[in-house]
């Protein structure tokens, strides 16, 4: 807790809140009686901080507020947060109301404090007041963000004696996956990758297909792979996006050579057009089976509206095992998974079913983990101590935890970092293990 400010929450109330959020602690960011009952003061101390807990204290002694994983800003837009909730205390007992319309969970406004879906607003219009416009049993019809009664929430008292905003910080426990962060470990991992060979793939390199939304880091993943083995940051693949559209529009496969004219590593990274939530945009999901089964030629220009047909020119009719995909890696941005559009989730679910039916191994590469978790941003080696990253991995992506691997791409740094390298190499080794599973399986 900030030593210059004292929390008005009792220890029992703090414990009750924290028990709902996992192994966390509260750091006081904003206290209206000190910083001012204004939107400007609130934003000065709380913008770009997440997750947060906002608490109001009424003149009748009621304690209430809301929680969101999304950082506050002044964009004047509603923000999606399926994990948001509002609450009030009856003495030391916590009463929680989960969000009922996640797309309007939080609204970013300039002239007020925390705004939970235009349903509960603290420091309303730069005053020590609360705005309360709860839902009812008709909340769903009227698209209310939360369903509670004003009488229970704040005793119909709209006057505030205090408003506090806390950042919710994770406490560390034993790592949920063990990694050795040493130069020796890095060298050992590199040797495992260099020497990889399976009997069925001894005459060709295993092929890994990257699938994911635009901007998640598919091309950056290949660039990072190459960077680690070249010893400096490279940018062979054109990473990024243009106006929220995929920069990659063709099918390309990449190999990594240890030296410019040297022997290639035993992996081929296959890059695709990015997925988009809208229909008729991004890679057509029916092209995924075409890719897996080796029907799409190198350099093919994807058509978001129509997948490649068997009768089309360029369709590879009789691909061999070496032409097919042997592992699919979903590249997902950890900082945006919680606000992923429903249609994107549906597309990913449909693709996972296609991959399963093709008997191809799959895993998830969680990128931008430092943007998702402040404690990981402080030190990348905290990644497997982060309960938040673990929850993202185990509950949001639809594959077993053992098949979820956090990574950090080299999309900002210009020099290599040993810990980032080790995290990245560990992900590649996990891919190799899945490739062994693929090649071990009898295939007709």
Tab-separated table of C-alpha atoms in Angstrom:
chain	number	residue	atom	x	y	z
A	1	UNK	CA	0.000	0.000	0.000
A	2	UNK	CA	1.265	3.504	-0.774
A	3	UNK	CA	2.923	4.812	2.410
A	4	UNK	CA	1.624	8.353	1.835
A	5	UNK	CA	-2.011	7.278	1.724
A	6	UNK	CA	-4.062	5.060	3.966
A	7	UNK	CA	-6.698	2.730	2.624
A	8	UNK	CA	-10.212	3.202	3.917
A	9	UNK	CA	-11.017	-0.444	3.208
A	10	UNK	CA	-10.795	-2.604	6.311
A	11	UNK	CA	-8.424	-5.558	6.277
A	12	UNK	CA	-11.391	-7.935	6.178
A	13	UNK	CA	-12.870	-6.060	3.215
A	14	UNK	CA	-9.519	-6.177	1.404
A	15	UNK	CA	-9.282	-9.903	2.082
A	16	UNK	CA	-12.823	-10.470	0.789
A	17	UNK	CA	-12.053	-8.597	-2.456
A	18	UNK	CA	-8.681	-10.242	-2.995
A	19	UNK	CA	-10.176	-13.695	-2.486
A	20	UNK	CA	-12.282	-13.065	-5.598
A	21	UNK	CA	-9.289	-12.052	-7.695
A	22	UNK	CA	-6.686	-14.707	-6.902
A	23	UNK	CA	-3.355	-14.339	-5.184
A	24	UNK	CA	-3.196	-10.535	-5.339
A	25	UNK	CA	-2.504	-7.408	-3.323
A	26	UNK	CA	-3.911	-3.875	-3.617
A	27	UNK	CA	-1.825	-0.794	-4.379
A	28	UNK	CA	-3.579	2.521	-3.756
A	29	UNK	CA	-3.269	4.798	-6.805
A	30	UNK	CA	-5.873	7.499	-6.287
A	31	UNK	CA	-7.598	8.933	-3.231
A	32	UNK	CA	-10.074	11.698	-4.017
A	33	UNK	CA	-9.793	13.444	-0.638
A	34	UNK	CA	-6.078	13.953	-1.380
A	35	UNK	CA	-5.902	14.209	-5.176
A	36	UNK	CA	-9.272	15.857	-5.804
A	37	UNK	CA	-12.795	14.847	-6.808
A	38	UNK	CA	-12.159	15.480	-10.505
A	39	UNK	CA	-11.895	13.408	-13.620
A	40	UNK	CA	-8.530	15.014	-14.395
A	41	UNK	CA	-7.054	13.945	-11.044
A	42	UNK	CA	-8.435	10.425	-11.439
A	43	UNK	CA	-6.990	10.040	-14.938
A	44	UNK	CA	-3.638	11.511	-13.918
A	45	UNK	CA	-3.123	8.769	-11.363
A	46	UNK	CA	-5.011	5.832	-12.915
A	47	UNK	CA	-4.788	5.903	-16.713
A	48	UNK	CA	-3.025	2.953	-18.348
A	49	UNK	CA	-3.032	0.979	-15.084
A	50	UNK	CA	-4.690	-2.426	-14.870
A	51	UNK	CA	-6.348	-4.362	-13.424
A	52	UNK	CA	-8.000	-1.896	-11.040
A	53	UNK	CA	-10.474	-1.859	-8.178
A	54	UNK	CA	-12.512	1.332	-7.684
A	55	UNK	CA	-14.232	1.984	-4.348
A	56	UNK	CA	-16.743	4.643	-3.318
A	57	UNK	CA	-17.727	5.551	0.246
A	58	UNK	CA	-21.113	7.215	0.767
A	59	UNK	CA	-22.121	9.599	3.549
A	60	UNK	CA	-24.327	6.840	5.017
A	61	UNK	CA	-21.309	4.537	5.335
A	62	UNK	CA	-21.996	2.324	2.337
A	63	UNK	CA	-18.894	0.874	0.594
A	64	UNK	CA	-19.289	-0.054	-3.092
A	65	UNK	CA	-17.500	0.046	-6.432
A	66	UNK	CA	-16.279	-1.988	-9.388
A	67	UNK	CA	-13.441	-4.035	-10.855
A	68	UNK	CA	-12.039	-4.146	-14.389
A	69	UNK	CA	-9.045	-5.695	-16.116
A	70	UNK	CA	-9.034	-2.954	-18.743
A	71	UNK	CA	-6.801	0.126	-18.302
A	72	UNK	CA	-8.565	3.472	-17.933
A	73	UNK	CA	-8.201	6.119	-20.641
A	74	UNK	CA	-10.033	9.166	-21.977
A	75	UNK	CA	-11.151	7.703	-25.296
A	76	UNK	CA	-14.893	8.261	-24.630
A	77	UNK	CA	-15.505	4.692	-25.788
A	78	UNK	CA	-17.063	1.635	-24.156
A	79	UNK	CA	-14.568	-1.152	-23.484
A	80	UNK	CA	-15.243	-4.886	-23.454
A	81	UNK	CA	-14.414	-6.764	-20.244
A	82	UNK	CA	-16.073	-10.096	-19.549
A	83	UNK	CA	-14.467	-10.273	-16.096
A	84	UNK	CA	-15.666	-6.898	-14.801
A	85	UNK	CA	-18.048	-6.673	-11.856
A	86	UNK	CA	-19.564	-4.154	-9.452
A	87	UNK	CA	-19.999	-4.784	-5.740
A	88	UNK	CA	-21.065	-3.497	-2.354
A	89	UNK	CA	-20.306	-4.518	1.188
A	90	UNK	CA	-22.822	-5.443	3.858
A	91	UNK	CA	-20.489	-4.957	6.786
A	92	UNK	CA	-17.585	-7.244	5.883
A	93	UNK	CA	-19.610	-9.386	3.439
A	94	UNK	CA	-18.959	-8.838	-0.248
A	95	UNK	CA	-21.923	-8.796	-2.656
A	96	UNK	CA	-20.824	-9.051	-6.295
A	97	UNK	CA	-22.729	-8.378	-9.533
A	98	UNK	CA	-20.910	-9.668	-12.656
A	99	UNK	CA	-21.147	-7.723	-15.896
A	100	UNK	CA	-24.241	-8.630	-17.941
A	101	UNK	CA	-23.209	-6.822	-21.138
A	102	UNK	CA	-19.452	-7.263	-21.505
A	103	UNK	CA	-19.181	-5.015	-24.566
A	104	UNK	CA	-20.261	-2.062	-22.387
A	105	UNK	CA	-18.500	-3.080	-19.184
A	106	UNK	CA	-16.480	0.126	-18.771
A	107	UNK	CA	-16.746	3.539	-20.393
A	108	UNK	CA	-13.764	5.831	-20.756
A	109	UNK	CA	-14.844	9.407	-19.957
A	110	UNK	CA	-12.860	12.559	-19.225
A	111	UNK	CA	-14.975	14.506	-16.755
A	112	UNK	CA	-15.709	11.756	-14.214
A	113	UNK	CA	-13.978	9.041	-12.261
A	114	UNK	CA	-14.407	5.284	-12.857
A	115	UNK	CA	-17.389	4.618	-15.108
A	116	UNK	CA	-18.827	1.104	-15.124
A	117	UNK	CA	-20.920	0.992	-18.277
A	118	UNK	CA	-22.813	4.239	-17.597
A	119	UNK	CA	-24.438	2.205	-14.818
A	120	UNK	CA	-22.247	3.173	-11.870
A	121	UNK	CA	-20.043	6.284	-12.063
A	122	UNK	CA	-17.833	7.553	-9.243
A	123	UNK	CA	-16.752	11.218	-8.979
A	124	UNK	CA	-19.583	12.017	-11.359
A	125	UNK	CA	-18.970	15.118	-13.489
A	126	UNK	CA	-16.110	16.341	-11.293
A	127	UNK	CA	-18.116	16.257	-8.066
A	128	UNK	CA	-18.057	14.130	-4.879
A	129	UNK	CA	-21.120	12.293	-6.117
A	130	UNK	CA	-22.040	8.917	-7.569
A	131	UNK	CA	-24.278	8.294	-10.572
A	132	UNK	CA	-26.307	5.107	-10.307
A	133	UNK	CA	-28.512	3.797	-13.100
A	134	UNK	CA	-28.839	0.079	-12.420
A	135	UNK	CA	-30.521	-2.569	-14.491
A	136	UNK	CA	-33.521	-4.662	-13.520
A	137	UNK	CA	-35.044	-7.967	-14.566
A	138	UNK	CA	-35.326	-6.322	-18.004
A	139	UNK	CA	-31.602	-5.531	-18.029
A	140	UNK	CA	-30.910	-7.850	-20.927
A	141	UNK	CA	-33.550	-6.210	-23.123
A	142	UNK	CA	-32.244	-2.723	-22.384
A	143	UNK	CA	-28.602	-3.835	-22.688
A	144	UNK	CA	-27.699	-2.662	-19.191
A	145	UNK	CA	-24.138	-3.453	-18.200
A	146	UNK	CA	-24.933	-4.587	-14.646
A	147	UNK	CA	-28.061	-5.714	-12.863
A	148	UNK	CA	-28.367	-4.386	-9.301
A	149	UNK	CA	-30.596	-2.070	-7.275
A	150	UNK	CA	-29.450	1.402	-6.247
A	151	UNK	CA	-30.829	0.863	-2.766
A	152	UNK	CA	-28.578	-2.130	-2.184
A	153	UNK	CA	-25.574	-0.649	-3.917
A	154	UNK	CA	-25.346	2.770	-2.250
A	155	UNK	CA	-28.459	3.040	-0.072
A	156	UNK	CA	-29.769	5.641	-2.567
A	157	UNK	CA	-27.124	8.009	-1.190
A	158	UNK	CA	-25.441	9.800	-4.097
A	159	UNK	CA	-22.938	11.764	-1.995
A	160	UNK	CA	-19.362	10.538	-1.620
A	161	UNK	CA	-17.048	11.113	1.300
A	162	UNK	CA	-14.225	9.307	-0.477
A	163	UNK	CA	-13.268	7.526	-3.688
A	164	UNK	CA	-10.258	5.240	-3.998
A	165	UNK	CA	-8.770	3.386	-6.950
A	166	UNK	CA	-6.357	0.498	-6.433
A	167	UNK	CA	-4.143	-1.340	-8.854
A	168	UNK	CA	-4.528	-5.082	-8.412
A	169	UNK	CA	-1.068	-6.656	-8.323
A	170	UNK	CA	-0.259	-10.342	-8.335
A	171	UNK	CA	1.611	-12.030	-5.544
A	172	UNK	CA	4.102	-14.639	-6.584
A	173	UNK	CA	3.938	-18.294	-5.662
A	174	UNK	CA	5.957	-21.250	-6.860
A	175	UNK	CA	6.384	-21.162	-10.651
A	176	UNK	CA	3.746	-23.127	-12.566
A	177	UNK	CA	6.451	-24.166	-15.021
A	178	UNK	CA	10.176	-24.484	-14.362
A	179	UNK	CA	12.719	-22.662	-16.502
A	180	UNK	CA	16.461	-22.313	-15.906
A	181	UNK	CA	17.617	-18.801	-16.797
A	182	UNK	CA	21.310	-19.348	-17.499
A	183	UNK	CA	23.658	-19.092	-20.513
A	184	UNK	CA	24.234	-22.842	-20.263
A	185	UNK	CA	20.488	-23.496	-20.570
A	186	UNK	CA	20.319	-21.300	-23.650
A	187	UNK	CA	23.142	-23.234	-25.306
A	188	UNK	CA	21.536	-26.566	-24.425
A	189	UNK	CA	18.202	-25.515	-25.897
A	190	UNK	CA	19.881	-24.299	-29.080
A	191	UNK	CA	21.673	-27.621	-29.487
A	192	UNK	CA	18.405	-29.550	-29.058
A	193	UNK	CA	16.885	-27.539	-31.887
A	194	UNK	CA	19.913	-27.783	-34.193
A	195	UNK	CA	20.136	-31.546	-33.800
A	196	UNK	CA	16.411	-32.320	-34.061
A	197	UNK	CA	15.611	-35.264	-36.305
A	198	UNK	CA	12.799	-37.766	-36.548
A	199	UNK	CA	13.037	-40.940	-38.606
A	200	UNK	CA	9.989	-40.016	-40.717
A	201	UNK	CA	11.256	-36.492	-41.366
A	202	UNK	CA	14.942	-37.288	-41.863
A	203	UNK	CA	14.750	-36.353	-45.554
A	204	UNK	CA	12.834	-33.084	-45.110
A	205	UNK	CA	12.276	-30.324	-42.583
A	206	UNK	CA	9.187	-30.321	-40.359
A	207	UNK	CA	6.639	-27.624	-41.209
A	208	UNK	CA	4.910	-25.443	-38.606
A	209	UNK	CA	1.928	-23.285	-39.603
A	210	UNK	CA	1.342	-19.985	-37.758
A	211	UNK	CA	-2.315	-18.944	-37.422
A	212	UNK	CA	-3.674	-15.948	-35.561
A	213	UNK	CA	-5.290	-12.500	-35.636
A	214	UNK	CA	-3.555	-9.609	-37.359
A	215	UNK	CA	-1.030	-7.899	-35.150
A	216	UNK	CA	-0.618	-10.869	-32.806
A	217	UNK	CA	2.980	-11.444	-33.884
A	218	UNK	CA	3.068	-14.318	-36.405
A	219	UNK	CA	5.748	-12.848	-38.651
A	220	UNK	CA	7.567	-11.408	-35.651
A	221	UNK	CA	7.746	-14.951	-34.285
A	222	UNK	CA	9.773	-16.085	-37.301
A	223	UNK	CA	11.945	-12.971	-37.124
A	224	UNK	CA	12.635	-13.681	-33.449
A	225	UNK	CA	13.420	-17.328	-34.227
A	226	UNK	CA	16.001	-16.241	-36.775
A	227	UNK	CA	17.361	-13.534	-34.475
A	228	UNK	CA	18.159	-15.944	-31.654
A	229	UNK	CA	20.240	-18.178	-33.938
A	230	UNK	CA	21.901	-15.378	-35.904
A	231	UNK	CA	22.942	-13.561	-32.715
A	232	UNK	CA	21.363	-10.245	-33.639
A	233	UNK	CA	17.842	-8.892	-34.244
A	234	UNK	CA	16.686	-9.540	-37.811
A	235	UNK	CA	13.595	-8.531	-39.754
A	236	UNK	CA	13.425	-10.821	-42.786
A	237	UNK	CA	9.657	-11.257	-42.595
A	238	UNK	CA	7.651	-8.066	-43.006
A	239	UNK	CA	5.984	-7.761	-39.610
A	240	UNK	CA	3.149	-5.429	-38.658
A	241	UNK	CA	-0.200	-4.356	-40.073
A	242	UNK	CA	-1.535	-1.558	-42.225
A	243	UNK	CA	-4.711	0.190	-41.039
A	244	UNK	CA	-5.725	-2.901	-39.063
A	245	UNK	CA	-5.235	-5.096	-42.130
A	246	UNK	CA	-2.788	-7.953	-42.441
A	247	UNK	CA	0.577	-7.053	-43.942
A	248	UNK	CA	0.976	-10.714	-44.923
A	249	UNK	CA	-1.398	-11.518	-47.794
A	250	UNK	CA	0.432	-14.468	-49.357
A	251	UNK	CA	1.537	-17.896	-48.199
A	252	UNK	CA	5.240	-17.990	-47.474
A	253	UNK	CA	7.487	-20.523	-45.814
A	254	UNK	CA	10.717	-19.544	-44.085
A	255	UNK	CA	13.792	-21.462	-43.039
A	256	UNK	CA	16.526	-20.289	-40.691
A	257	UNK	CA	20.153	-20.790	-41.649
A	258	UNK	CA	22.755	-20.644	-38.916
A	259	UNK	CA	24.945	-18.615	-41.246
A	260	UNK	CA	24.092	-16.822	-44.513
A	261	UNK	CA	25.324	-19.823	-46.546
A	262	UNK	CA	25.073	-22.413	-43.783
A	263	UNK	CA	22.922	-25.417	-43.041
A	264	UNK	CA	19.250	-24.638	-42.318
A	265	UNK	CA	17.615	-25.521	-39.026
A	266	UNK	CA	15.242	-28.526	-39.203
A	267	UNK	CA	12.098	-26.380	-39.050
A	268	UNK	CA	10.111	-24.535	-41.701
A	269	UNK	CA	7.909	-21.704	-40.387
A	270	UNK	CA	4.837	-21.155	-42.586
A	271	UNK	CA	3.245	-17.709	-42.399
A	272	UNK	CA	-0.306	-16.857	-43.443
A	273	UNK	CA	-2.650	-13.938	-43.817
A	274	UNK	CA	-3.988	-12.788	-40.451
A	275	UNK	CA	-7.405	-13.727	-39.114
A	276	UNK	CA	-10.028	-10.990	-38.805
A	277	UNK	CA	-13.291	-11.021	-36.886
A	278	UNK	CA	-15.394	-9.714	-39.790
A	279	UNK	CA	-16.718	-12.106	-42.398
A	280	UNK	CA	-15.059	-11.699	-45.770
A	281	UNK	CA	-11.916	-10.271	-44.169
A	282	UNK	CA	-8.603	-11.905	-43.374
A	283	UNK	CA	-7.719	-15.465	-44.307
A	284	UNK	CA	-10.736	-17.619	-45.183
A	285	UNK	CA	-10.908	-20.358	-42.550
A	286	UNK	CA	-11.600	-22.994	-45.247
A	287	UNK	CA	-8.088	-22.338	-46.537
A	288	UNK	CA	-6.693	-23.751	-43.275
A	289	UNK	CA	-7.409	-27.402	-44.282
A	290	UNK	CA	-5.928	-26.607	-47.708
A	291	UNK	CA	-2.748	-25.411	-45.997
A	292	UNK	CA	-2.583	-28.349	-43.597
A	293	UNK	CA	-3.009	-30.881	-46.383
A	294	UNK	CA	-0.395	-29.257	-48.622
A	295	UNK	CA	-2.742	-28.054	-51.362
A	296	UNK	CA	-1.681	-24.376	-51.324
A	297	UNK	CA	1.468	-23.465	-53.281
A	298	UNK	CA	4.223	-21.127	-52.144
A	299	UNK	CA	3.382	-17.487	-52.829
A	300	UNK	CA	-0.373	-18.097	-53.126
A	301	UNK	CA	-2.338	-14.849	-52.796
A	302	UNK	CA	-5.106	-15.422	-50.262
A	303	UNK	CA	-8.653	-14.394	-51.156
A	304	UNK	CA	-10.637	-13.498	-48.007
A	305	UNK	CA	-13.921	-14.178	-49.808
A	306	UNK	CA	-13.201	-17.559	-51.412
A	307	UNK	CA	-10.866	-20.424	-50.424
A	308	UNK	CA	-8.694	-22.139	-53.021
A	309	UNK	CA	-10.794	-24.722	-54.897
A	310	UNK	CA	-9.515	-28.122	-56.137
A	311	UNK	CA	-10.245	-27.158	-59.724
A	312	UNK	CA	-8.368	-23.851	-59.444
A	313	UNK	CA	-5.010	-23.279	-61.113
A	314	UNK	CA	-2.153	-23.870	-58.674
A	315	UNK	CA	-4.061	-26.271	-56.408
A	316	UNK	CA	-1.626	-29.027	-55.406
A	317	UNK	CA	-3.586	-32.211	-55.968
A	318	UNK	CA	-1.154	-34.881	-54.773
A	319	UNK	CA	0.980	-33.452	-51.962
A	320	UNK	CA	3.466	-35.642	-50.114
A	321	UNK	CA	4.053	-35.689	-46.354
A	322	UNK	CA	6.923	-33.218	-46.764
A	323	UNK	CA	4.508	-30.683	-48.327
A	324	UNK	CA	1.964	-30.849	-45.539
A	325	UNK	CA	1.752	-29.084	-42.180
A	326	UNK	CA	2.940	-31.116	-39.201
A	327	UNK	CA	2.090	-28.719	-36.359
A	328	UNK	CA	-0.200	-25.682	-36.046
A	329	UNK	CA	0.761	-22.845	-33.699
A	330	UNK	CA	-1.915	-20.293	-32.805
A	331	UNK	CA	-0.262	-16.942	-32.166
A	332	UNK	CA	-2.415	-14.926	-29.749
A	333	UNK	CA	-1.838	-11.528	-28.159
A	334	UNK	CA	-2.055	-12.056	-24.382
A	335	UNK	CA	-2.903	-8.392	-23.818
A	336	UNK	CA	-6.091	-8.584	-25.915
A	337	UNK	CA	-7.379	-12.134	-25.360
A	338	UNK	CA	-9.835	-10.925	-22.713
A	339	UNK	CA	-11.459	-8.538	-25.219
A	340	UNK	CA	-11.306	-10.823	-28.249
A	341	UNK	CA	-14.436	-10.370	-30.418
A	342	UNK	CA	-16.879	-13.256	-30.237
A	343	UNK	CA	-16.687	-13.842	-33.973
A	344	UNK	CA	-12.910	-14.211	-33.705
A	345	UNK	CA	-13.404	-16.793	-30.943
A	346	UNK	CA	-15.843	-18.666	-33.185
A	347	UNK	CA	-13.358	-18.676	-36.063
A	348	UNK	CA	-10.550	-19.964	-33.849
A	349	UNK	CA	-12.813	-22.671	-32.441
A	350	UNK	CA	-13.788	-23.763	-35.957
A	351	UNK	CA	-10.118	-23.877	-36.992
A	352	UNK	CA	-9.190	-25.954	-33.941
A	353	UNK	CA	-11.846	-28.508	-34.941
A	354	UNK	CA	-10.393	-28.647	-38.460
A	355	UNK	CA	-6.888	-29.190	-37.094
A	356	UNK	CA	-8.057	-31.949	-34.740
A	357	UNK	CA	-9.842	-33.723	-37.587
A	358	UNK	CA	-6.598	-33.549	-39.596
A	359	UNK	CA	-4.741	-35.278	-36.717
A	360	UNK	CA	-2.190	-32.474	-36.583
A	361	UNK	CA	-0.606	-31.346	-33.314
A	362	UNK	CA	-1.412	-27.825	-32.098
A	363	UNK	CA	-0.275	-25.374	-29.456
A	364	UNK	CA	-0.752	-21.731	-28.505
A	365	UNK	CA	2.015	-19.136	-28.507
A	366	UNK	CA	1.034	-16.322	-26.127
A	367	UNK	CA	2.755	-13.132	-27.295
A	368	UNK	CA	2.999	-9.656	-25.731
A	369	UNK	CA	2.961	-11.157	-22.249
A	370	UNK	CA	4.740	-8.119	-20.863
A	371	UNK	CA	1.873	-5.911	-22.040
A	372	UNK	CA	-0.665	-8.243	-20.432
A	373	UNK	CA	0.947	-8.431	-16.984
A	374	UNK	CA	2.805	-5.532	-15.289
A	375	UNK	CA	4.893	-7.904	-13.188
A	376	UNK	CA	6.123	-9.715	-16.284
A	377	UNK	CA	6.959	-6.324	-17.791
A	378	UNK	CA	9.193	-5.648	-14.785
A	379	UNK	CA	11.053	-8.930	-15.294
A	380	UNK	CA	10.394	-11.460	-18.059
A	381	UNK	CA	11.553	-14.291	-15.779
A	382	UNK	CA	8.404	-13.757	-13.705
A	383	UNK	CA	6.242	-15.134	-16.506
A	384	UNK	CA	5.750	-18.570	-14.936
A	385	UNK	CA	5.068	-17.006	-11.549
A	386	UNK	CA	2.216	-14.963	-13.003
A	387	UNK	CA	-1.173	-16.331	-11.994
A	388	UNK	CA	-2.810	-14.001	-14.532
A	389	UNK	CA	-0.813	-15.436	-17.447
A	390	UNK	CA	-1.572	-18.947	-16.226
A	391	UNK	CA	-5.313	-18.194	-16.053
A	392	UNK	CA	-5.220	-16.736	-19.558
A	393	UNK	CA	-3.473	-19.848	-20.790
A	394	UNK	CA	-5.723	-22.352	-19.071
A	395	UNK	CA	-9.155	-20.755	-19.455
A	396	UNK	CA	-9.199	-18.623	-22.605
A	397	UNK	CA	-7.507	-20.475	-25.419
A	398	UNK	CA	-9.174	-23.890	-25.456
A	399	UNK	CA	-6.136	-26.189	-25.376
A	400	UNK	CA	-4.429	-27.987	-22.466
A	401	UNK	CA	-2.115	-25.846	-20.346
A	402	UNK	CA	0.818	-28.036	-21.434
A	403	UNK	CA	0.214	-26.815	-24.994
A	404	UNK	CA	0.315	-23.102	-24.142
A	405	UNK	CA	3.706	-21.404	-24.310
A	406	UNK	CA	4.314	-17.723	-23.463
A	407	UNK	CA	6.865	-15.904	-25.631
A	408	UNK	CA	8.121	-12.389	-26.200
A	409	UNK	CA	8.994	-11.479	-29.785
A	410	UNK	CA	11.753	-9.089	-30.772
A	411	UNK	CA	9.474	-6.405	-32.197
A	412	UNK	CA	10.869	-3.463	-30.198
A	413	UNK	CA	14.342	-4.363	-28.946
A	414	UNK	CA	17.392	-3.969	-31.174
A	415	UNK	CA	19.670	-6.140	-29.027
A	416	UNK	CA	19.176	-9.726	-27.900
A	417	UNK	CA	18.253	-10.539	-24.304
A	418	UNK	CA	19.269	-13.907	-22.835
A	419	UNK	CA	16.038	-14.390	-20.851
A	420	UNK	CA	13.855	-13.589	-23.867
A	421	UNK	CA	15.977	-16.031	-25.892
A	422	UNK	CA	15.511	-18.808	-23.334
A	423	UNK	CA	11.745	-18.275	-23.223
A	424	UNK	CA	11.629	-18.357	-27.011
A	425	UNK	CA	13.855	-21.418	-27.358
A	426	UNK	CA	11.745	-23.251	-24.769
A	427	UNK	CA	8.732	-22.651	-27.009
A	428	UNK	CA	10.556	-24.099	-30.028
A	429	UNK	CA	11.551	-27.180	-28.026
A	430	UNK	CA	7.903	-27.697	-27.068
A	431	UNK	CA	7.016	-27.528	-30.771
A	432	UNK	CA	9.634	-30.206	-31.476
A	433	UNK	CA	8.050	-32.478	-28.869
A	434	UNK	CA	4.668	-32.077	-30.554
A	435	UNK	CA	6.268	-32.820	-33.920
A	436	UNK	CA	7.579	-36.083	-32.479
A	437	UNK	CA	4.008	-36.928	-31.455
A	438	UNK	CA	2.821	-36.180	-34.988
A	439	UNK	CA	5.451	-38.330	-36.680
A	440	UNK	CA	5.054	-41.164	-34.138
A	441	UNK	CA	1.426	-41.615	-35.151
A	442	UNK	CA	0.776	-44.199	-37.906
A	443	UNK	CA	-0.517	-42.522	-41.048
A	444	UNK	CA	-1.953	-44.021	-44.151
